[in-house]
Coordinates of C-alpha atoms in Angstrom, one line a residue:
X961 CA 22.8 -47.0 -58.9
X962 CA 19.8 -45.2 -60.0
X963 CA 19.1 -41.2 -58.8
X964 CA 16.3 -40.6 -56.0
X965 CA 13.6 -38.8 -57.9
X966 CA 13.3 -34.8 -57.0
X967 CA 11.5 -33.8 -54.4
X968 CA 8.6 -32.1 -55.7
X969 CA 8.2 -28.5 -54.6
X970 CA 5.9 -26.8 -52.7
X971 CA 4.7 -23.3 -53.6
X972 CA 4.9 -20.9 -50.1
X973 CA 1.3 -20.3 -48.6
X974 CA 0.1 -16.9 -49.6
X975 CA 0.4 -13.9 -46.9
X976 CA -3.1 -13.9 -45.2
X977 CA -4.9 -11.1 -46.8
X978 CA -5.2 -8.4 -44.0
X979 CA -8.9 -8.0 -42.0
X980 CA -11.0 -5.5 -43.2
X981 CA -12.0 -2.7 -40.3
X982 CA -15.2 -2.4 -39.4
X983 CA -16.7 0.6 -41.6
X984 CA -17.1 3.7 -39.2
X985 CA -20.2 4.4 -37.7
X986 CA -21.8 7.8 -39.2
X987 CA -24.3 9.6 -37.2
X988 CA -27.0 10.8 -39.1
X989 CA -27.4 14.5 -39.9
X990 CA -29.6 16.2 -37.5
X991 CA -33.2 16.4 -39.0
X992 CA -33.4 13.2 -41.3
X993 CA -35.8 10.9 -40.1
X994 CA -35.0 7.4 -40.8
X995 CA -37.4 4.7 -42.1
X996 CA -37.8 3.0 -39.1
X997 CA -37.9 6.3 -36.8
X998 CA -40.9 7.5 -39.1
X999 CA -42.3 3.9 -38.6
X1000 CA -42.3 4.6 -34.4
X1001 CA -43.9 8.1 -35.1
X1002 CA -46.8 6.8 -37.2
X1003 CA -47.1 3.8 -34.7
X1004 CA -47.1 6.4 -31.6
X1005 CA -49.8 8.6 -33.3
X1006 CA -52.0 5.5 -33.9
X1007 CA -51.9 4.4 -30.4
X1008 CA -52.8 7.7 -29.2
X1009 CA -55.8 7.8 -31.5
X1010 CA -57.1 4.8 -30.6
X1011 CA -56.7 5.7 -26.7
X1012 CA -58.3 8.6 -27.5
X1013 CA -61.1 6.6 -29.4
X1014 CA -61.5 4.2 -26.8
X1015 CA -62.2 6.6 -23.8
X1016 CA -64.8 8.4 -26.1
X1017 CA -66.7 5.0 -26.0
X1018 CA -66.1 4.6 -22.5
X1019 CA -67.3 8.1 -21.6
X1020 CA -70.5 7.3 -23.5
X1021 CA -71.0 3.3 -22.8
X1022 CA -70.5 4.4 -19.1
X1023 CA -72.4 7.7 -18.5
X1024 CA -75.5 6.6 -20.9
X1025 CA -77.0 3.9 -18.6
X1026 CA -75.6 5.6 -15.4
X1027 CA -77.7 8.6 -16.7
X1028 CA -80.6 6.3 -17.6
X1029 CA -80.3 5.1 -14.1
X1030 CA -80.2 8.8 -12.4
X1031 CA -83.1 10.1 -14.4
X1032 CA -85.7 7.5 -13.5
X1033 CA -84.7 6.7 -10.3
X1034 CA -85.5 10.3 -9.8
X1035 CA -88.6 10.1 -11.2
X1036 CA -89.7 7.2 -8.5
X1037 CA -88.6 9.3 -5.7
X1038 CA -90.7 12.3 -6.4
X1039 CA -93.7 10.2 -7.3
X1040 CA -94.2 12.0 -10.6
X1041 CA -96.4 9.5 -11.8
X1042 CA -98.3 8.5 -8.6
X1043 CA -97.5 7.3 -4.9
X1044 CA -95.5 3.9 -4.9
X1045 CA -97.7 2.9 -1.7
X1046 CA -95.3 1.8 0.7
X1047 CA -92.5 4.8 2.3
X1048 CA -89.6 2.6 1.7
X1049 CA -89.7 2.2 -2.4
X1050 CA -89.4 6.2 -2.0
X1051 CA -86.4 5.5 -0.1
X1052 CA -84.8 2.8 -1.8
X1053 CA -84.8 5.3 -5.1
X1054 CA -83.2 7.9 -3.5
X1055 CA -80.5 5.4 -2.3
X1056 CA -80.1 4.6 -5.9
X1057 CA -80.1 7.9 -7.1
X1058 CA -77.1 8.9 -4.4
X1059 CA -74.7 5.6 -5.5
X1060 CA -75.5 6.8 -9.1
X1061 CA -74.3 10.3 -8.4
X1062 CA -71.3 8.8 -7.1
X1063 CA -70.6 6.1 -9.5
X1064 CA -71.1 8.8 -12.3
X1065 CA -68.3 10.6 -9.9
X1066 CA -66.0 7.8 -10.0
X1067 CA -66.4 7.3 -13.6
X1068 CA -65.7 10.8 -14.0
X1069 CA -62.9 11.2 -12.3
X1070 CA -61.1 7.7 -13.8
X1071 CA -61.4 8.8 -17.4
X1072 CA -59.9 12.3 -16.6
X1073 CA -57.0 10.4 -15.2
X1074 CA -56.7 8.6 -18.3
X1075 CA -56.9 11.5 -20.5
X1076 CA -53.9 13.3 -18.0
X1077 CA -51.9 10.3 -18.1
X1078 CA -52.2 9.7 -21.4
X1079 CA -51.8 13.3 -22.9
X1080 CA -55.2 13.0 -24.3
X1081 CA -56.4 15.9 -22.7
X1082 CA -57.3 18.7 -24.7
X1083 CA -56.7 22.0 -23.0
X1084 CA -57.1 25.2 -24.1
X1085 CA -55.5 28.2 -21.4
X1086 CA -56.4 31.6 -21.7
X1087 CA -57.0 34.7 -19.0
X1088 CA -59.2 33.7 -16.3
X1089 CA -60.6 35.4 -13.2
X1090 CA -60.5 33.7 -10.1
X1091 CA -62.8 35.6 -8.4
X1092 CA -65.1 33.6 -10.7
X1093 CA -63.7 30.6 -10.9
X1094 CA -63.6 30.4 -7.3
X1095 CA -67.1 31.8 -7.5
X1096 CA -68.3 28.8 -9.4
X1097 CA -66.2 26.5 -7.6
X1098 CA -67.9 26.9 -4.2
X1099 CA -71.4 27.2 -5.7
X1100 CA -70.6 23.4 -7.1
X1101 CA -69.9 22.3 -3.2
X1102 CA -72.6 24.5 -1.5
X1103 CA -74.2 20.7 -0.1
X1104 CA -70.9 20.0 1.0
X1105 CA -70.0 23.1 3.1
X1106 CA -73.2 23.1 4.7
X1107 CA -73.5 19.5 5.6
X1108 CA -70.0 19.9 7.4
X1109 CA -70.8 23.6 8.6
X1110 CA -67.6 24.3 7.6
X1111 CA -66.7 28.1 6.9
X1112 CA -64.4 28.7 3.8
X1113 CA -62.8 32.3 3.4
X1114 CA -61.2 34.2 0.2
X1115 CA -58.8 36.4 1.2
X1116 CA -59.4 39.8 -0.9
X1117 CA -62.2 38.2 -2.6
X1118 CA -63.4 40.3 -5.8
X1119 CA -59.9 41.7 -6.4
X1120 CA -58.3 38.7 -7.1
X1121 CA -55.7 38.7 -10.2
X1122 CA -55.9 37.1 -13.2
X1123 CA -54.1 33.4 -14.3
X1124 CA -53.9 31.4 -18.0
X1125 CA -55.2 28.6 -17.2
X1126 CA -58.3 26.2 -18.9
X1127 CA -61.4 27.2 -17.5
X1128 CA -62.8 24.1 -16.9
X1129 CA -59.5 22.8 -15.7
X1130 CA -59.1 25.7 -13.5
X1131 CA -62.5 24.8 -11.7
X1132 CA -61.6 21.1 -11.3
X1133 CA -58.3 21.7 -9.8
X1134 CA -59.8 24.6 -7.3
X1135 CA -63.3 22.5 -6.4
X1136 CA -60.6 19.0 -5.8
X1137 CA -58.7 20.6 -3.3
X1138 CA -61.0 22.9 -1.7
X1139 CA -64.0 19.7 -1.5
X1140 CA -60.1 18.0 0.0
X1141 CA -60.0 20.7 2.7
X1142 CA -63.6 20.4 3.5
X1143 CA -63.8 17.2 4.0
X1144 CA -61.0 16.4 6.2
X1145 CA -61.6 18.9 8.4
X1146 CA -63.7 18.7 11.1
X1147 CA -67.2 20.2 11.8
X1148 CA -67.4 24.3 11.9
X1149 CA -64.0 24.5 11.0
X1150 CA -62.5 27.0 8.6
X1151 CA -61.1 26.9 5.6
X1152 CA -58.5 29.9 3.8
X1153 CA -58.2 30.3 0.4
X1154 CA -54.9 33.1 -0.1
X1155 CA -53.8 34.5 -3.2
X1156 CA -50.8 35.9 -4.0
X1157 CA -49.5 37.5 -7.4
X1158 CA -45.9 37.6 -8.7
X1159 CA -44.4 38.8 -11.3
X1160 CA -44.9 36.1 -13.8
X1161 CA -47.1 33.4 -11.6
X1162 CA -49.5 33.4 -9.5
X1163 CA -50.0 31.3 -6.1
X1164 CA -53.0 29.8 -4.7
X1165 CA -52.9 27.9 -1.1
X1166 CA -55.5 26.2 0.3
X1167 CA -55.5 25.5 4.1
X1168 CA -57.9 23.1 6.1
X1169 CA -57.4 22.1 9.9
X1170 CA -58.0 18.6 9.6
X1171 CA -55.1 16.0 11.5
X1172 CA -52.5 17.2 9.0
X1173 CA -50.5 14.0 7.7
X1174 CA -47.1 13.2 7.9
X1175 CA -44.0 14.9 5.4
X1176 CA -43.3 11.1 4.4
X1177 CA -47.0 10.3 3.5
X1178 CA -47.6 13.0 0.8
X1179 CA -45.9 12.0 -2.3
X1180 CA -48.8 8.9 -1.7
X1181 CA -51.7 11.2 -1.5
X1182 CA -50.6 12.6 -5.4
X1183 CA -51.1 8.7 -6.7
X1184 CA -54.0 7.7 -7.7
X1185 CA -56.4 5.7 -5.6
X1186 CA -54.5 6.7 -2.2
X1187 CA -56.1 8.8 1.1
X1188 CA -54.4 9.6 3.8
X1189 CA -56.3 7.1 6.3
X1190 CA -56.1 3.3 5.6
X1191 CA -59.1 1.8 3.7
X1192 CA -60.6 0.2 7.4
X1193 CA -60.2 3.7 9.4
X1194 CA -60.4 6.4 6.9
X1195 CA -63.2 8.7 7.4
X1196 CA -64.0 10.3 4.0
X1197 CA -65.4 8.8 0.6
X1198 CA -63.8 8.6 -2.6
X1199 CA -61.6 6.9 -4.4
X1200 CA -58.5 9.6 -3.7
X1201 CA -58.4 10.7 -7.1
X1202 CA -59.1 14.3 -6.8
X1203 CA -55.5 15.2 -5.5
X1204 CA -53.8 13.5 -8.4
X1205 CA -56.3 14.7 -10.9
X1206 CA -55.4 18.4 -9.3
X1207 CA -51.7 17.9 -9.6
X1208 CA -51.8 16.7 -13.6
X1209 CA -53.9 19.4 -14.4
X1210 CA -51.6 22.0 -13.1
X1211 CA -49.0 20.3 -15.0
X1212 CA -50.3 20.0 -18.1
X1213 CA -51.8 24.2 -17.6
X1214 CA -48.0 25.2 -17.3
X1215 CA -47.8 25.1 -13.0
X1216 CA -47.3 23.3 -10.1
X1217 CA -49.0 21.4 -7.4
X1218 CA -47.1 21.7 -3.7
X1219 CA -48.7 20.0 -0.3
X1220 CA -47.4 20.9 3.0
X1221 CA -48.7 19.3 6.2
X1222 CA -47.3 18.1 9.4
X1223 CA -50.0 15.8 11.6
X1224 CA -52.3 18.2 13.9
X1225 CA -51.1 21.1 11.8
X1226 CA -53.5 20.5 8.8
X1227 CA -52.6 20.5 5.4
X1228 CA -51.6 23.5 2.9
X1229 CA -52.2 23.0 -1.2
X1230 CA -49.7 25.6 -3.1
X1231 CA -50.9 25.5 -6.9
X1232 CA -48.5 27.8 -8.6
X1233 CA -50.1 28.7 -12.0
X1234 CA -48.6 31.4 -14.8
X1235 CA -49.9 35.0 -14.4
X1236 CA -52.2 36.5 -17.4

């Protein structure tokens, strides 16, 4: 009887070859930049080139007819060149001269925003007096005072100290709040201005007796576009951008911008600002 034929062998499957780890993650050294890092940089600094390109067209595309507008309507409400004949095309120019004043305002006052926001501001502190920033502050809202017969006082005026600050920014942040304190308070009221030096700052406050607002309420007045009224019962015009602009500029000079009120206690602006 013939033999079965051999099973034919089979060779054992090789041992799986063992997984290789993941390779361990290696933090770069401190200092080296990597490709894509230095990609992000150069995009960063492009974008804030063109933002500052773009509000140096705005600032002129905007103020150039505005200023256009301002001049001659001027002109037609003095009569420089002749009587217009009837009273009322004397009037109708001033009313176009006062909305261009405040339109230039607005403009104003939304391209600083932008700059602040944007850190496209370009400030340069130094020692300044506040005796004469103050000095020039009040000057710019003479109209102001006196329409509202309001009384504003400086507290040891002519021996104030000194503060590093950017002059111009300086002047916007004191003229914002103290127009603020004006405005809101009511007819032949008065206005403080204190100053008080420390050893390495100095503080400014601000009071008005207006209503005074409510604790809750005041980190909205430091947003832009907000006011302490509603838009249907408020009582002042404005956009509400002076607070905010007043609270980024002491931020960006090295200080600090602090409100205080309580409703028919008025309100109180603390800027804190580093001493010179």
């Amino acid at each position: 009887m013939p033999q079965a034929a051999p099973l034919p062998a089979f060779a054992p499957e090789p041992a799986a070859e063992p997984r290789a780890e993941p390779a361990a993650f290696t933090p770069e050294p401190p200092g080296e930049i990597t490709l894509p890092r230095r990609g992000r940089s150069r995009r960063r600094a492009g974008l804030e080139a063109q933002k500052r390109s773009f509000l140096r067209m705005a600032s002129h595309e905007l103020r150039t007819p505005l200023n256009s507008i301002l001049g001659f309507s001027e002109i037609i409400s003095e009569e420089l060149y002749g009587p217009l004949g009837a009273p009322q095309y004397r009037e109708y120019a001033e009313i176009i001269r006062a909305s261009g004043h405040r339109l230039l305002k607005l403009v104003n006052q939304i391209l600083e925003i932008a700059r602040l926001e944007g850190q496209a501001m370009d400030l340069s502190p130094r020692r300044e007096s506040l005796d004469h920033a103050l000095d020039d502050a009040l000057d710019s809202l003479r109209e102001d005072v006196s329409t509202r017969r309001t009384q504003v006082v400086v507290r040891d005026e002519g021996r104030l100290p000194h503060v590093r600050a950017d002059p111009r920014g300086l002047r916007t942040v004191l003229t914002n709040l103290i127009q603020n304190a004006v405005v809101f308070s009511p007819q032949d009221a008065l206005v403080t201005v204190e100053v008080r030096a420390l050893a390495d700052r100095v503080e400014i406050r601000i009071r008005d007796a207006g209503p005074g607002v409510d604790p809750q309420d005041i980190p909205r007045l430091l947003r832009p576009f907000e006011q302490g009224d509603n838009a249907l019962t408020r009582r002042s015009e404005g956009a509400g951008l002076g607070l905010p602009i007043a609270a980024l500029l002491c931020e960006a000079m090295g200080g600090r911008l602090k409100l205080d009120s309580a409703p028919g206690e008025g309100l109180t602006a603390l800027v804190v600002l580093p001493a010179a």
